[in-house]
Amino acid sequence: MTGMNTSVNAKSAYITSQFNSALLLQFGIIVGIVIVIAIVATILLRREEKNPGGNGFLISNVTMTVEPKARKVLRVGFGVLWIIDGLLQLQPQMVLGLPTQVVSPTVASAPNWINSLVTHGADAWLRHPITAASATVWLQVGLGIWLLVANRGWWSRGAGLASAVWALGVWVLGNGLGGAFIAPISWTTGFPGAVLFYALAGLAIALPQDRLRRPLFALWTARLTALGAAYLAILQAWPGRGFWSGGGGNGAYPSMSTSMGSVTQPGFAASIQRWFTTFTSHYSWAYNSIVVIVLAALAITFFTNKVRLMRWSTIAYVVFAMINWVLVQDFAVFGGVGTDVNSMIPSSLFVVAVYLCTRDAVEATALADLPHEKGTKESVAMRKIGALCAIGVFLVGAIPMLLVGILPGTSDAIAAAANGGVQNLSSAAPGFTLMDQRGQQVSLSSLRGKTIVMAFLDPVCTTDCPVEAQQMRLASEQLGPNTVMVAVDTNPLYRSLASIQTFTDNEGLADNTSWYFLTGSLDQLRSVWSAYGVDVQLLPGGAMVAHTEPMYVIDGQGTMRSTWTAVTSGGTASSLESQSGVSLIVAQAKKAQS
Amino acid sequence: MSGMGPNSAMPSMDLSAPSPVAGGVNDGSTTMAIVPMGHLSDPFNTFYQTFTSVNGTWSETTPPGVGTNGGIVVASPTNGAAAVLPFYASSVSALSPLANGVSVGAGEVVGKMTTNPSALSVDPASGVLAFVGANGQVRVQAKFDAPFKTATTLSALQQAPTLKSCGVQAITSVAVEPGGSLALGLRCSKGGTSAVAQQNGSLWSIDSVAGLASDAVVRLDVDGPGLLALVKTGGMHATLRALQIEGSTVAASPAISIMNYTLRATSASAFVGTSRSDIVTLVGTSHADAVVLTPGAKTTHVAPLLPLSTQSVVSTSGSDVAAGLTAISVNKGIATIKTLGSGGAWTTEKVIRVSIQYGSAQ
């Protein structure tokens, strides 16, 4: 993440409140969509019922073969998973935590091209985090409902396609290709990524449903699954990767479970992790042997394409995947920022579906003999109406998500969540009388009627102050002449008029009539620092002056309206955090004017 | 808190200085050495410090109130100025008046200086101060706190008929001569050439330095009746030599090869006979070396060899370079000052601990 501020609080009350408001608004839109669909559907149904023999939009007489069991497992299983994932996105810490605590670490050691791709996606999210996070909730809940409700025809295949497209996007931009670059990659920890299975399932659902019954399709899906399992088994068995030895608690398994156990989570989950740490400290070889055997058995049996053998290896895989989900993946959703149930449940659904494809495969000539289903008029119509509503929910998420990448500007969310957030004030601003860079006396009363954005800057500071000055310049351009930018010198040694003039010139602020860089005698400055709670310290050892960096917004009546600590951690005026800082200045100044 | 922030990620930027700004200056009884300290592999945790010797007693005298990560240049320690060069997001330099090597009074903020040991010069007698701005302007001040005036600019020099033979590309150094006229170190457009131009009223004349192959004037100092320039050639066979310039007469020291070394510091601080000498500190793979370059005299290597941690070698004697050679080695926040005894051995004279504010530039 480019210069992501480590002081940003992912659980900020401001962010939570903004997120909840956005969700509430979108929920209102969804309720509106559902009501409109219900009204239109009622009218259509009445019309189509008058023509019982015809094929209408909601009522049709088309019959289809019974949905293949493999498809049903994928559709229902992944439908439920999408809904769970959507609900997990309701956690307020997802707004800033998803890109910074989940996405960013997955690509820290990735090659530049993937790092750049993921960083681009994360930056787009962080520019409009509230929009992106709330959109993700509805997009995933909508996808889940759509998959569950639409069970046949294009309505259902469309859900599969949408699911595959979104999952692939998440796998590349949010999952860094399934953590393929986080050493040591392992099936036990989630490689090749849960969302890859969502994408594969989506593609399978998007196919014509009888394609899943074809022996050739079953054969190749089984063989490809066997190859994947063989690769994972070899990877797991490869010596020197840390999985065979407990290493006195430093082996791969005990290290992972120690790390998992250190996250705040329910007591029973933490107890399981503690037990697993102790167990694998001594018996990593035993656990790893089972992992290798289960994966190898799956690979061998799926390659043989013998249904009876595949059944037993599928059962073994599902059972052990659930054990691994508990022991290694720590249920995936407790503690930290849980975004999904991790890979064990999706991969189990996938393996079961591949097994069912093989078991239920029939030759094309026998397709006609399969039972067909028509469904009652009511059930077909209700499923279509339900699917329409689900598509509505999906679009309430998908449309804003598409716009996130192209929306201009940067929201104030990151800045407002940084350094303790924004405090609202309502007391009178302490008075001051100082000299500006033009050599003219400026006081609080002389600025009455203007909204004041006030900061405290050191003209020879090398990091934050020049960035703050640039933020104020950019905010000033957006706010116009009714808002003035006032900076007070905080360096007790560099406070001459010439000094603040030079700083003003070099920061490109000389022509800005709303810019006031104020200085005065040391006593005058100390008095202002004290009144505005600015702590100034001269440090030894060639360091710059240390000073606190509050920003204040004072309204035209001289009342302090809000304060926060300047957000400059991006290091440049063009960084995402700085731009968010500009948006925060503009938002707070406008609020003071309203 | 500005100056005490967390170790947040910083965008990458080129922080390498084009030429060393460590070194020192001797000015009669006052000697100042500039040395980098802290975590030297991390620019954000490298803090340049100045150490001053007055009558042989060393103390830490770093200009306060300003981050020194960008380097420090010093001119005329007894009655001159120190400038802290810009670093990272800063677009200005901080100027601090010096009295006997110590920053006194309030400082001044000036435009961004070029990163060069001779970017700043003060005539201690008249108090005239000049610096070379990164924007190609040479700014002059009649005395500290007086308004700055632009003495010349890169574009003016490029158009000056008398400097056509150089084809000025950059101003790298300035020296204020007694009387207040200026001398400038210039990089010329013809590959591998540089020049020293001297001001005569509103005209500029080039000394015959241009005839010597050199691609940079590393430093430029007033040397009694003339100027002393330390010039460098680049490329595969990089060399250094000192030039004594008096009118059109140029006396050169033998060139020393620096192709297997990194130039770490320079100081122009002592006389050998009638010529002021430059002392350069070089660092190789296994040791640091210090070489005294004197125009018209044989090059001498300071013996015995210095440890790799040596950041600077200066002389505290204004009249005999060998009499007061002092080496300063650094281990994070500890500076060890050693003097070269008459027996040819280095003796630890003082250990100064500096409280380095790690993380304060982030």
Tab-separated table of N, CA, C and O in Angstrom, chain A residues 141-180:
chain	number	residue	atom	x	y	z
A	141	VAL	N	-23.995	-10.485	-1.223
A	141	VAL	CA	-25.291	-11.006	-0.757
A	141	VAL	C	-26.204	-11.229	-1.968
A	141	VAL	O	-26.883	-12.268	-2.081
A	142	GLY	N	-26.194	-10.272	-2.893
A	142	GLY	CA	-27.016	-10.381	-4.102
A	142	GLY	C	-26.628	-11.603	-4.918
A	142	GLY	O	-27.493	-12.357	-5.394
A	143	LEU	N	-25.323	-11.827	-5.080
A	143	LEU	CA	-24.849	-12.999	-5.831
A	143	LEU	C	-25.346	-14.288	-5.192
A	143	LEU	O	-25.803	-15.213	-5.879
A	144	GLY	N	-25.230	-14.348	-3.859
A	144	GLY	CA	-25.642	-15.544	-3.123
A	144	GLY	C	-27.111	-15.843	-3.318
A	144	GLY	O	-27.505	-16.982	-3.638
A	145	ILE	N	-27.942	-14.801	-3.157
A	145	ILE	CA	-29.393	-15.014	-3.304
A	145	ILE	C	-29.718	-15.407	-4.743
A	145	ILE	O	-30.534	-16.304	-4.999
A	146	TRP	N	-29.066	-14.756	-5.661
A	146	TRP	CA	-29.288	-15.032	-7.095
A	146	TRP	C	-28.993	-16.509	-7.396
A	146	TRP	O	-29.780	-17.196	-8.036
A	147	LEU	N	-27.846	-17.000	-6.890
A	147	LEU	CA	-27.489	-18.403	-7.123
A	147	LEU	C	-28.505	-19.342	-6.496
A	147	LEU	O	-28.887	-20.367	-7.082
A	148	LEU	N	-28.962	-18.993	-5.302
A	148	LEU	CA	-29.881	-19.878	-4.590
A	148	LEU	C	-31.270	-19.903	-5.244
A	148	LEU	O	-31.890	-20.961	-5.360
A	149	VAL	N	-31.720	-18.737	-5.661
A	149	VAL	CA	-33.100	-18.634	-6.154
A	149	VAL	C	-33.226	-19.105	-7.602
A	149	VAL	O	-34.150	-19.836	-7.947
A	150	ALA	N	-32.293	-18.686	-8.448
A	150	ALA	CA	-32.394	-19.036	-9.874
A	150	ALA	C	-31.766	-20.401	-10.089
A	150	ALA	O	-30.548	-20.547	-9.971
A	151	ASN	N	-32.591	-21.423	-10.381
A	151	ASN	CA	-32.052	-22.788	-10.470
A	151	ASN	C	-32.022	-23.335	-11.885
A	151	ASN	O	-31.592	-24.436	-12.111
A	152	ARG	N	-32.497	-22.559	-12.851
A	152	ARG	CA	-32.533	-23.127	-14.199
A	152	ARG	C	-32.406	-22.046	-15.263
A	152	ARG	O	-32.691	-20.873	-15.027
A	153	GLY	N	-31.952	-22.501	-16.402
A	153	GLY	CA	-31.913	-21.624	-17.572
A	153	GLY	C	-30.933	-20.466	-17.443
A	153	GLY	O	-30.005	-20.487	-16.630
A	154	TRP	N	-31.167	-19.471	-18.281
A	154	TRP	CA	-30.255	-18.326	-18.336
A	154	TRP	C	-30.229	-17.532	-17.035
A	154	TRP	O	-29.240	-16.899	-16.707
A	155	TRP	N	-31.363	-17.551	-16.331
A	155	TRP	CA	-31.379	-16.853	-15.041
A	155	TRP	C	-30.274	-17.402	-14.139
A	155	TRP	O	-29.584	-16.653	-13.468
A	156	SER	N	-30.146	-18.733	-14.140
A	156	SER	CA	-29.179	-19.389	-13.269
A	156	SER	C	-27.762	-19.291	-13.837
A	156	SER	O	-26.810	-19.034	-13.115
A	157	ARG	N	-27.660	-19.492	-15.155
A	157	ARG	CA	-26.315	-19.441	-15.773
A	157	ARG	C	-25.723	-18.043	-15.635
A	157	ARG	O	-24.514	-17.870	-15.460
A	158	GLY	N	-26.600	-17.030	-15.708
A	158	GLY	CA	-26.128	-15.650	-15.523
A	158	GLY	C	-25.541	-15.461	-14.135
A	158	GLY	O	-24.512	-14.797	-13.960
A	159	ALA	N	-26.193	-16.083	-13.128
A	159	ALA	CA	-25.674	-15.983	-11.755
A	159	ALA	C	-24.287	-16.611	-11.672
A	159	ALA	O	-23.377	-16.079	-11.009
A	160	GLY	N	-24.124	-17.765	-12.360
A	160	GLY	CA	-22.823	-18.428	-12.363
A	160	GLY	C	-21.758	-17.563	-12.992
A	160	GLY	O	-20.643	-17.423	-12.472
A	161	LEU	N	-22.122	-16.935	-14.124
A	161	LEU	CA	-21.152	-16.088	-14.825
A	161	LEU	C	-20.756	-14.881	-13.966
A	161	LEU	O	-19.566	-14.565	-13.833
A	162	ALA	N	-21.756	-14.238	-13.366
A	162	ALA	CA	-21.465	-13.076	-12.513
A	162	ALA	C	-20.589	-13.495	-11.345
A	162	ALA	O	-19.631	-12.790	-10.955
A	163	SER	N	-20.880	-14.653	-10.798
A	163	SER	CA	-20.107	-15.171	-9.672
A	163	SER	C	-18.655	-15.411	-10.087
A	163	SER	O	-17.717	-15.051	-9.363
A	164	ALA	N	-18.475	-16.000	-11.273
A	164	ALA	CA	-17.116	-16.292	-11.744
A	164	ALA	C	-16.336	-15.008	-11.987
A	164	ALA	O	-15.152	-14.902	-11.618
A	165	VAL	N	-16.980	-14.021	-12.612
A	165	VAL	CA	-16.280	-12.763	-12.929
A	165	VAL	C	-15.842	-12.058	-11.641
A	165	VAL	O	-14.693	-11.644	-11.489
A	166	TRP	N	-16.762	-11.951	-10.684
A	166	TRP	CA	-16.428	-11.271	-9.431
A	166	TRP	C	-15.340	-12.043	-8.667
A	166	TRP	O	-14.386	-11.460	-8.159
A	167	ALA	N	-15.480	-13.385	-8.630
A	167	ALA	CA	-14.505	-14.191	-7.898
A	167	ALA	C	-13.123	-14.083	-8.524
A	167	ALA	O	-12.115	-13.967	-7.809
A	168	LEU	N	-13.061	-14.099	-9.857
A	168	LEU	CA	-11.752	-13.981	-10.510
A	168	LEU	C	-11.125	-12.619	-10.201
A	168	LEU	O	-9.919	-12.510	-9.967
A	169	GLY	N	-11.961	-11.571	-10.227
A	169	GLY	CA	-11.466	-10.231	-9.889
A	169	GLY	C	-10.903	-10.195	-8.484
A	169	GLY	O	-9.815	-9.662	-8.242
A	170	VAL	N	-11.632	-10.808	-7.553
A	170	VAL	CA	-11.171	-10.828	-6.160
A	170	VAL	C	-9.887	-11.661	-6.044
A	170	VAL	O	-8.956	-11.299	-5.332
A	171	TRP	N	-9.845	-12.780	-6.780
A	171	TRP	CA	-8.688	-13.671	-6.698
A	171	TRP	C	-7.409	-12.957	-7.161
A	171	TRP	O	-6.355	-13.089	-6.552
A	172	VAL	N	-7.552	-12.152	-8.218
A	172	VAL	CA	-6.370	-11.454	-8.749
A	172	VAL	C	-6.088	-10.186	-7.941
A	172	VAL	O	-4.982	-9.986	-7.436
A	173	LEU	N	-7.101	-9.314	-7.798
A	173	LEU	CA	-6.851	-7.993	-7.204
A	173	LEU	C	-6.839	-8.002	-5.682
A	173	LEU	O	-6.154	-7.195	-5.057
A	174	GLY	N	-7.611	-8.913	-5.090
A	174	GLY	CA	-7.703	-8.879	-3.639
A	174	GLY	C	-6.990	-10.021	-2.951
A	174	GLY	O	-6.699	-9.955	-1.760
A	175	ASN	N	-6.691	-11.070	-3.700
A	175	ASN	CA	-6.160	-12.277	-3.090
A	175	ASN	C	-4.736	-12.574	-3.562
A	175	ASN	O	-4.131	-13.549	-3.121
A	176	GLY	N	-4.228	-11.718	-4.445
A	176	GLY	CA	-2.853	-11.905	-4.944
A	176	GLY	C	-2.629	-13.302	-5.490
A	176	GLY	O	-1.642	-13.950	-5.167
A	177	LEU	N	-3.559	-13.776	-6.312
A	177	LEU	CA	-3.512	-15.120	-6.901
A	177	LEU	C	-3.445	-16.187	-5.808
A	177	LEU	O	-2.646	-17.116	-5.866
A	178	GLY	N	-4.305	-16.025	-4.821
A	178	GLY	CA	-4.480	-17.066	-3.806
A	178	GLY	C	-3.323	-17.206	-2.850
A	178	GLY	O	-3.099	-18.283	-2.304
A	179	GLY	N	-2.590	-16.121	-2.642
A	179	GLY	CA	-1.464	-16.187	-1.697
A	179	GLY	C	-0.315	-17.008	-2.243
A	179	GLY	O	0.470	-17.582	-1.484
A	180	ALA	N	-0.220	-17.066	-3.581
A	180	ALA	CA	0.836	-17.869	-4.206
A	180	ALA	C	2.222	-17.315	-3.898
A	180	ALA	O	3.227	-17.958	-4.182
